[in-house]
CSV table of C-alpha atoms in Angstrom, one decimal:
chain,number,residue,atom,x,y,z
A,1,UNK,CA,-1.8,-9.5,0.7
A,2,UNK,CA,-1.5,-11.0,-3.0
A,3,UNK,CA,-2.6,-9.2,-5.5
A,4,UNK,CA,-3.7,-11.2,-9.0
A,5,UNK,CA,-3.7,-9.8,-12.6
A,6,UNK,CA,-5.9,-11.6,-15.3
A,7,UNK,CA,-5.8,-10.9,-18.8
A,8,UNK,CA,-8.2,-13.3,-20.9
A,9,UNK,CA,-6.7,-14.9,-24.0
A,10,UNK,CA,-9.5,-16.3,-25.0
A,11,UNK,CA,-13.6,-16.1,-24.1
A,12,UNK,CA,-14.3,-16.7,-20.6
A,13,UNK,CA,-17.7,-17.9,-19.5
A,14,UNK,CA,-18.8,-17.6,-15.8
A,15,UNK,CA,-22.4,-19.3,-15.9
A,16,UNK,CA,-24.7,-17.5,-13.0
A,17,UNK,CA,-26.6,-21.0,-13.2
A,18,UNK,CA,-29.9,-18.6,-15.5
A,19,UNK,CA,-30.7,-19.1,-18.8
A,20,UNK,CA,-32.5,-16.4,-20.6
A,21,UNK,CA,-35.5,-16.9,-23.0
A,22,UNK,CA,-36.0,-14.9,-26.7
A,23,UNK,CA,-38.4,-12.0,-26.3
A,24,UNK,CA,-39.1,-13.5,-22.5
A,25,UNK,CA,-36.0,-12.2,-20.8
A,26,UNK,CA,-33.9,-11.3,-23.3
A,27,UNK,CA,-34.8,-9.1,-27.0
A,28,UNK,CA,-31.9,-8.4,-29.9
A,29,UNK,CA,-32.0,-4.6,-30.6
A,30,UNK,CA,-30.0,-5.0,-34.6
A,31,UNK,CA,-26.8,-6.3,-33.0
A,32,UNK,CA,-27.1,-6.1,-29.6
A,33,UNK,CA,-28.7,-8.7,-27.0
A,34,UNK,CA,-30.7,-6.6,-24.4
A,35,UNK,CA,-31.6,-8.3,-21.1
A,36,UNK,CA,-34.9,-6.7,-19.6
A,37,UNK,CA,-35.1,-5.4,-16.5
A,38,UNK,CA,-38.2,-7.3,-15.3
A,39,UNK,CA,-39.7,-4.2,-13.3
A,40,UNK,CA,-38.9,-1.2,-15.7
A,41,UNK,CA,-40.3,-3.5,-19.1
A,42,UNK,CA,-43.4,-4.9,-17.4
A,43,UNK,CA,-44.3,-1.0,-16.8
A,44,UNK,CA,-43.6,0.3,-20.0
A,45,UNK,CA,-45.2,-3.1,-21.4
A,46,UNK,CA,-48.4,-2.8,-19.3
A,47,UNK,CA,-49.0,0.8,-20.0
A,48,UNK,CA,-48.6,0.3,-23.8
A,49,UNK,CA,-51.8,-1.9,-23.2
A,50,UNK,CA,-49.9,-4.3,-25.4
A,51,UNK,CA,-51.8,-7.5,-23.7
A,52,UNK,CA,-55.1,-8.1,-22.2
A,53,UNK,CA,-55.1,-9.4,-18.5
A,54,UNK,CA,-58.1,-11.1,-18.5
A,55,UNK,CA,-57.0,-13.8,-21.1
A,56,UNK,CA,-54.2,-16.6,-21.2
A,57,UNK,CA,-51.0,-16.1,-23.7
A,58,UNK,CA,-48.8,-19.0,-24.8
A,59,UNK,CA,-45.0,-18.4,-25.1
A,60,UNK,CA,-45.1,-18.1,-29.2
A,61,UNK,CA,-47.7,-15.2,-28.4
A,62,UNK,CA,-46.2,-13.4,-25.9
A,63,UNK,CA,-42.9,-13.8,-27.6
A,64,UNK,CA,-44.3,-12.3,-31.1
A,65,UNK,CA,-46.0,-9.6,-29.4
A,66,UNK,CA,-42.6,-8.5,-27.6
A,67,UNK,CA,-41.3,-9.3,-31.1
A,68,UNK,CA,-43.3,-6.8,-32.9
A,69,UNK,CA,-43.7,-3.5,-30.8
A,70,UNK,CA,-39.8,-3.9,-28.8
A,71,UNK,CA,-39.3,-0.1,-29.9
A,72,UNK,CA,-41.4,1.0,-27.2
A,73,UNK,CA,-38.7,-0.6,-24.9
A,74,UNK,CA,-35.6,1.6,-24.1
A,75,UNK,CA,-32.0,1.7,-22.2
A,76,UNK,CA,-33.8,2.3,-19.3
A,77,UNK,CA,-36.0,-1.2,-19.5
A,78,UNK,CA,-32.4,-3.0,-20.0
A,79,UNK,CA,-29.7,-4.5,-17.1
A,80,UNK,CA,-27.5,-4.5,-20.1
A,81,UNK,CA,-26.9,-4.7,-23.6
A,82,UNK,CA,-23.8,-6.5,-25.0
A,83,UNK,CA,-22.6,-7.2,-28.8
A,84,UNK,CA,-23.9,-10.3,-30.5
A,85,UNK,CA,-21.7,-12.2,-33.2
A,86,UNK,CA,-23.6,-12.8,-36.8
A,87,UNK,CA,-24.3,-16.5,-35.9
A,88,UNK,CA,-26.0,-15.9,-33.1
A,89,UNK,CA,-28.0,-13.1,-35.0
A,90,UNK,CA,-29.0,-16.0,-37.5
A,91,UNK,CA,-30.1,-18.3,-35.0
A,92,UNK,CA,-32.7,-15.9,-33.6
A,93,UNK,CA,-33.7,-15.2,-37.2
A,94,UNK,CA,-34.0,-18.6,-38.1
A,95,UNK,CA,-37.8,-20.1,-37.4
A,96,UNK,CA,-36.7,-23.6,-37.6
A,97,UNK,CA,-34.4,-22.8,-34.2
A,98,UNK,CA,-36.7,-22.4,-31.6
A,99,UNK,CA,-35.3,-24.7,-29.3
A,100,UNK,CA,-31.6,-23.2,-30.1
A,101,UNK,CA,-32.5,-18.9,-28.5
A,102,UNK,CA,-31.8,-20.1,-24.7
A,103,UNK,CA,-28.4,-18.0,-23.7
A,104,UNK,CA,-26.4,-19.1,-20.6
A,105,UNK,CA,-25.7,-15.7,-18.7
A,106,UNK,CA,-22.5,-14.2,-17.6
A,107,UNK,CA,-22.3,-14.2,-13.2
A,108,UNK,CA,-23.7,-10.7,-12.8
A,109,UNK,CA,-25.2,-8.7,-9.3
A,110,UNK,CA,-28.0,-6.3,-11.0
A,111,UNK,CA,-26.6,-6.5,-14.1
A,112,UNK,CA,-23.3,-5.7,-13.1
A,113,UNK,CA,-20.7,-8.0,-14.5
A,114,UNK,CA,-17.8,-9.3,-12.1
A,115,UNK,CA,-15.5,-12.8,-12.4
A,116,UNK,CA,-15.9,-14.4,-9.1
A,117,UNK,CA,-13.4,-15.5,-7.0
A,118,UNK,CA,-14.1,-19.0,-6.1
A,119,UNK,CA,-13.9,-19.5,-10.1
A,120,UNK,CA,-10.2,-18.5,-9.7
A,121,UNK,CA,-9.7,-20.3,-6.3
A,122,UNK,CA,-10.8,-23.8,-7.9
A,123,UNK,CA,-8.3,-23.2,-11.0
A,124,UNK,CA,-5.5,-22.7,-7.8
A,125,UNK,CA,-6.6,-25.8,-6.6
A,126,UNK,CA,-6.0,-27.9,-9.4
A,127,UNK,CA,-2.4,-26.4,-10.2
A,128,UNK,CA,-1.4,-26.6,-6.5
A,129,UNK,CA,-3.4,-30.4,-6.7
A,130,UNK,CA,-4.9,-29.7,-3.3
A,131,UNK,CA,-8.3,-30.7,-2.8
A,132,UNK,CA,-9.2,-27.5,-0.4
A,133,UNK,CA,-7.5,-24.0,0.5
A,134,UNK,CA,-9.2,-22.9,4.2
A,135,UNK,CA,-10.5,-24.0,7.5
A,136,UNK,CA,-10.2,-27.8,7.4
A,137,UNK,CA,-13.6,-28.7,9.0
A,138,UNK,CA,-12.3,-31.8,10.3
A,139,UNK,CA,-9.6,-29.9,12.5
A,140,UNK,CA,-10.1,-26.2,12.4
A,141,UNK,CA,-7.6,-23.5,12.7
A,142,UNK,CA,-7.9,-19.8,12.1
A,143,UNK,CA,-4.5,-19.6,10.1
A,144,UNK,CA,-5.8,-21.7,8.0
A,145,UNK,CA,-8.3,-19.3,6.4
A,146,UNK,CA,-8.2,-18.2,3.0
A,147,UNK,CA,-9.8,-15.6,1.5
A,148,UNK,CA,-9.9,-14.5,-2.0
A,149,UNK,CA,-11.9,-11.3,-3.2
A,150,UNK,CA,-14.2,-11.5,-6.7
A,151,UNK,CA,-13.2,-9.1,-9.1
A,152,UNK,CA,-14.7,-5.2,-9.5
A,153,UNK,CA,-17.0,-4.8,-11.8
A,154,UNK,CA,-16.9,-5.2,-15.6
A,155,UNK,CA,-18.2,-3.4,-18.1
A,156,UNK,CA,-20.4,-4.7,-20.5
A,157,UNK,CA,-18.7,-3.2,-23.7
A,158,UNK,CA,-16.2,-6.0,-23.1
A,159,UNK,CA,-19.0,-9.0,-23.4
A,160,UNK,CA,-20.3,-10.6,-26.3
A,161,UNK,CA,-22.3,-13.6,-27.3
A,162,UNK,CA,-20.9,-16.6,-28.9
A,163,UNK,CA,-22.3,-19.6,-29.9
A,164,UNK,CA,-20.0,-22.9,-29.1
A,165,UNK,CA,-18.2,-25.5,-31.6
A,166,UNK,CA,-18.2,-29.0,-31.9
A,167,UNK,CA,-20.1,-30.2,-28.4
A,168,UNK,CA,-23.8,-30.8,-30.5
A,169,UNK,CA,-25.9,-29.2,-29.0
A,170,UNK,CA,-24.6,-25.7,-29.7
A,171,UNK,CA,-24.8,-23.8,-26.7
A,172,UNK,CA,-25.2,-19.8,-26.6
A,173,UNK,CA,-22.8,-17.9,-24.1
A,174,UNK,CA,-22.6,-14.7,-23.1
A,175,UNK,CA,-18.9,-14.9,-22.4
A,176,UNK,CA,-15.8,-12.2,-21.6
A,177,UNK,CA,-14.1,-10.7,-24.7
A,178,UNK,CA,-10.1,-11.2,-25.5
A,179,UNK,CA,-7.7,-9.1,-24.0
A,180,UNK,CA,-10.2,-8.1,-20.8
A,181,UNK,CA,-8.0,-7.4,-17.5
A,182,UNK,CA,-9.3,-7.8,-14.2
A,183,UNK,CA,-7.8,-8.2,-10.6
A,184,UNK,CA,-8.4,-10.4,-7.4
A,185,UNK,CA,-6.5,-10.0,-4.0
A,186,UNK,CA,-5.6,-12.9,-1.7
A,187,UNK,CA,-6.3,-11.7,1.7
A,188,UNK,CA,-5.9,-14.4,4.0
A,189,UNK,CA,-3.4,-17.1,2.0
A,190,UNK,CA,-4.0,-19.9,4.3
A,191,UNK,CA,-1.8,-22.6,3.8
A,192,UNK,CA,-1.1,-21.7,0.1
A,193,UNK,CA,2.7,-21.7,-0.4
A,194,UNK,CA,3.2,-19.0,-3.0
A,195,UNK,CA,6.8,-20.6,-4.2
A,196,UNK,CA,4.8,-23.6,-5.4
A,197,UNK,CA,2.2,-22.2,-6.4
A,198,UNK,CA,4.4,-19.9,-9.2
A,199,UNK,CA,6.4,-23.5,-9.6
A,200,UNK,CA,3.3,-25.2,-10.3
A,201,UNK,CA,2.2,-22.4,-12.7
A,202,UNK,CA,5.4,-22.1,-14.6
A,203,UNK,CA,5.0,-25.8,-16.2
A,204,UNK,CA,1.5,-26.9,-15.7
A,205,UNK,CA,-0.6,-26.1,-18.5
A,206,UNK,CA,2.3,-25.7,-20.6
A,207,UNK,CA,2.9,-29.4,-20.3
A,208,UNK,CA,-0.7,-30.6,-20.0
A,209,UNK,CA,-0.7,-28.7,-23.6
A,210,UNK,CA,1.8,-30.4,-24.7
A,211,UNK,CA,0.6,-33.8,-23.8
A,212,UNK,CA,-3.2,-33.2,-25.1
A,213,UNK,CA,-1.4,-32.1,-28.9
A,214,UNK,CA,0.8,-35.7,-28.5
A,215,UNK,CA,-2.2,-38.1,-28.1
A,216,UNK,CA,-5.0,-36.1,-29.9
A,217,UNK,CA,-2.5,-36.3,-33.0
A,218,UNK,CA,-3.0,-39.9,-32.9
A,219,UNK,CA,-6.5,-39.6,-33.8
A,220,UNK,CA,-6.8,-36.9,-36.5
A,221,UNK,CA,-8.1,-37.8,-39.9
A,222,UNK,CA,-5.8,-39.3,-42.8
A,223,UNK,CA,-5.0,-37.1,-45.6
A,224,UNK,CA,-7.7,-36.4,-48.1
A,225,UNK,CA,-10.0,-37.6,-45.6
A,226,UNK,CA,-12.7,-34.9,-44.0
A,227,UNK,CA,-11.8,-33.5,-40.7
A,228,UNK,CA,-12.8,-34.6,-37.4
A,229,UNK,CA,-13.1,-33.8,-34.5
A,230,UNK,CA,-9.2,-34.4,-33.2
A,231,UNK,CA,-8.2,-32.1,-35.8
A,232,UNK,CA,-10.5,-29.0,-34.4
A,233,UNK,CA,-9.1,-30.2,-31.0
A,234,UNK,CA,-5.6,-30.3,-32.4
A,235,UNK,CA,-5.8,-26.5,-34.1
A,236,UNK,CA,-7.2,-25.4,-30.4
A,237,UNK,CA,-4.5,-26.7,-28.9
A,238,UNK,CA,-2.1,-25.0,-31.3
A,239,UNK,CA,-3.4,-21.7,-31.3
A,240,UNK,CA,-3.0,-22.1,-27.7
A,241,UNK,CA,0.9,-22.6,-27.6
A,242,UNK,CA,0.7,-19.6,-29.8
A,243,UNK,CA,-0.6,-17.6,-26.7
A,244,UNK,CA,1.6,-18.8,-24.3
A,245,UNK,CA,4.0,-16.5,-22.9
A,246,UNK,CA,6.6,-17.6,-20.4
A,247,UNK,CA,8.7,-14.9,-20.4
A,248,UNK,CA,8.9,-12.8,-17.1
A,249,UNK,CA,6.5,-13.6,-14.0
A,250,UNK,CA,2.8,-14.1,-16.6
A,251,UNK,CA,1.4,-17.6,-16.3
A,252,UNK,CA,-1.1,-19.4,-18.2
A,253,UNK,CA,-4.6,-20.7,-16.1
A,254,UNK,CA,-7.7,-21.7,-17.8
A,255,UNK,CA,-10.7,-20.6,-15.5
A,256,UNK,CA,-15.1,-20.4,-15.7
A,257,UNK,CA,-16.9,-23.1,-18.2
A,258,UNK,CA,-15.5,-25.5,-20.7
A,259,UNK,CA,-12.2,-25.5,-19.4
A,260,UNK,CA,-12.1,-29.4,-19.9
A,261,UNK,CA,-11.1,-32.7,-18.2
A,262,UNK,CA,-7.4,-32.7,-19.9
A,263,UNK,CA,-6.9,-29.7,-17.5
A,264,UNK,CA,-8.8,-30.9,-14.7
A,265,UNK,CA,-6.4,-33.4,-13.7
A,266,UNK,CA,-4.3,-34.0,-10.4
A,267,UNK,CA,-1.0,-34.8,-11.0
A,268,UNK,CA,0.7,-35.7,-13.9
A,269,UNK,CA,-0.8,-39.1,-15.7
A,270,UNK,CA,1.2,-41.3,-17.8
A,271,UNK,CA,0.0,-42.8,-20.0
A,272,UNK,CA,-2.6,-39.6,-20.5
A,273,UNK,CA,-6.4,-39.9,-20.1
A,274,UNK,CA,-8.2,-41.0,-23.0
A,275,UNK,CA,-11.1,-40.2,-24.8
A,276,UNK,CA,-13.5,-43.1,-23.9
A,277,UNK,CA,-14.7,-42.3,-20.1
A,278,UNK,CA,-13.8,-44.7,-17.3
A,279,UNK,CA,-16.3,-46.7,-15.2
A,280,UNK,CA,-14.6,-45.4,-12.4
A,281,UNK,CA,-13.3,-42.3,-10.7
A,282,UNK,CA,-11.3,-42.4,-7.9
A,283,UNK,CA,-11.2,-39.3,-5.1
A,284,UNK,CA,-7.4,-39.4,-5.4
A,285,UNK,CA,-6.7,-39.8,-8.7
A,286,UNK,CA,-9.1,-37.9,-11.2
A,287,UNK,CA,-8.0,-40.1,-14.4
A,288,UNK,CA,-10.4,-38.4,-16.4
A,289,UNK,CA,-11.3,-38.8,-20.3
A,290,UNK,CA,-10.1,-36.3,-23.1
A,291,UNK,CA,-12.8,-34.5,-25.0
A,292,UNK,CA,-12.7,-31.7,-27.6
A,293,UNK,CA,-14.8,-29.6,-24.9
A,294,UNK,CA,-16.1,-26.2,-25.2
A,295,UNK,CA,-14.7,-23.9,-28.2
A,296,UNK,CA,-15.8,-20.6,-29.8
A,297,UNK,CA,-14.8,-19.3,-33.2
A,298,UNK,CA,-12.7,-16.2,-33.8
A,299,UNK,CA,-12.3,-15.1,-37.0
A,300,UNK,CA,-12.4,-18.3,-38.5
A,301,UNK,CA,-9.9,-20.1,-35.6
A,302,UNK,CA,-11.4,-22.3,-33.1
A,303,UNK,CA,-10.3,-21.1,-29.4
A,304,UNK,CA,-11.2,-23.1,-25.9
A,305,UNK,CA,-12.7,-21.0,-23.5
A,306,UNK,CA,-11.3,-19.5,-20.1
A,307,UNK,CA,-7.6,-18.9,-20.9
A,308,UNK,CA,-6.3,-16.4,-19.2
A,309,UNK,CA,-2.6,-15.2,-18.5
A,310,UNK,CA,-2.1,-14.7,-14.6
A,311,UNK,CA,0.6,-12.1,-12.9
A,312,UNK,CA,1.1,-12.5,-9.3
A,313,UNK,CA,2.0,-9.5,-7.2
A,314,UNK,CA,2.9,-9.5,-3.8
């Protein structure tokens, strides 16, 4: 058995594939965003006689309503309630964003927050540039089979909402603070070869970094000219060598949402994808385009999501 040790570097974002609505599935309590609990707020809703049955409500209505009397709702009407940054507070403040107050949820069972493990089991695949780890369907064995455990559960003191950079439109995430461990354990490893695997891990990322920071340079602004979007790119990728450390058995793996094509490639590519996007991909060679991808601000510093620095214990 293999036992994995995250630690995030940066915001991760697991998407469970809902999207929550203002005042509908989701209210912000001052600074927190509280998802209802369907069956707990419809009771306390209902028996504060707060809407008539008998008549039909639009969103806008049902949404001010919720608006105007939330402090009848309490913990006990919540799944959770996590931290929200200050632009995300002004979106929801702001009338003229009504199409912007849709959050992308964190993976969760019953509000309980967990990283799975096929998220971590795809970022394997693309180090070890294998297209599948288990039973080959094709021609089956048993010691082929690999299993991979999701993580226990997280609390939600370590989640906040973020709002992304530079990919218009801005997308709201509820993503995994910094500095969050977690573990995973490989209980069936298939036909994963640990040495290459730690091989693979030692130099991929660092490299891939270090090829993104060559080309993107070629296509940040000229002095005195205003920034673009190479040179929010370029910073990314700088704070990100920043965060790198190779000392000892800790690894670098990006994981979840908005990880990017640069990282998302088999093999190494030379010369490196670019930024305009192929007519073509190939199943053996995924040649895909550059992009500036998903980013969240941190004190003023632009940071990709998903990073994550991996130990390995056996």
């Amino acid at each position: 058995m293999v036992k994995l040790h995250l630690k995030t570097i940066t915001p991760l974002h697991i998407s469970s594939g809902n999207e929550l609505s203002y005042n509908l599935e989701y209210i912000l309590l001052g600074n927190r965003l509280c998802k209802l609990n369907i069956n707990k707020a419809s009771r306390t809703i209902a028996k504060a006689q707060l809407f008539d049955f008998s008549k039909n409500y639009s969103y806008k209505d049902f949404a001010n309503t919720i608006e105007k009397n939330k402090s009848i709702l309490s913990d006990e009407d919540f799944d959770y309630c996590i931290h929200a940054e200050e632009p995300f507070i002004d979106t929801i403040k702001n009338e003229r964003s009504e199409g912007k107050k849709i959050v992308k949820e964190f993976v969760n069972s019953n509000g309980k927050f967990y990283v799975p493990g096929s998220s971590v089991k795809g970022a394997l695949l693309t180090v070890l540039r294998r297209e599948m780890l288990g039973i080959d369907q094709q021609n089956g064995n048993i010691s082929q089979k690999f299993v991979i455990t999701d993580s226990e559960l997280i609390g939600e003191e370590n989640f906040t909402i973020d709002k992304t950079l530079n990919r218009p439109p801005a997308v709201s995430l509820i993503t995994l603070d910094p500095n969050t461990s977690f573990t995973m354990q490989i209980r069936k490893l298939g036909e994963m070869d640990l040495d290459k695997l730690r091989k693979n891990l030692s130099s991929y990322s660092v490299n891939q970094i270090k090829k993104a920071r060559h080309y993107v340079a070629k296509f940040t602004s000229r002095e005195g000219m205003r920034p673009n979007g190479a040179d929010q790119f370029l910073r990314i990728l700088e704070n990100l060598d920043k965060d790198i450390d190779t000392d000892g058995d800790a690894y670098f793996l990006n994981i979840g949402f908005g990880g990017g094509s640069w990282f998302k490639i088999f093999g190494d590519v030379d010369p490196p994808p670019k930024f305009d996007r192929p007519k073509k991909r190939t199943s053996t060679l995924r040649d895909w385009e550059a992009h500036t991808t998903f980013a969240v601000d941190i004190e003023n510093e632009p940071y990709q999501l998903g990073w994550c620095k991996l130990k390995i214990e056996e």
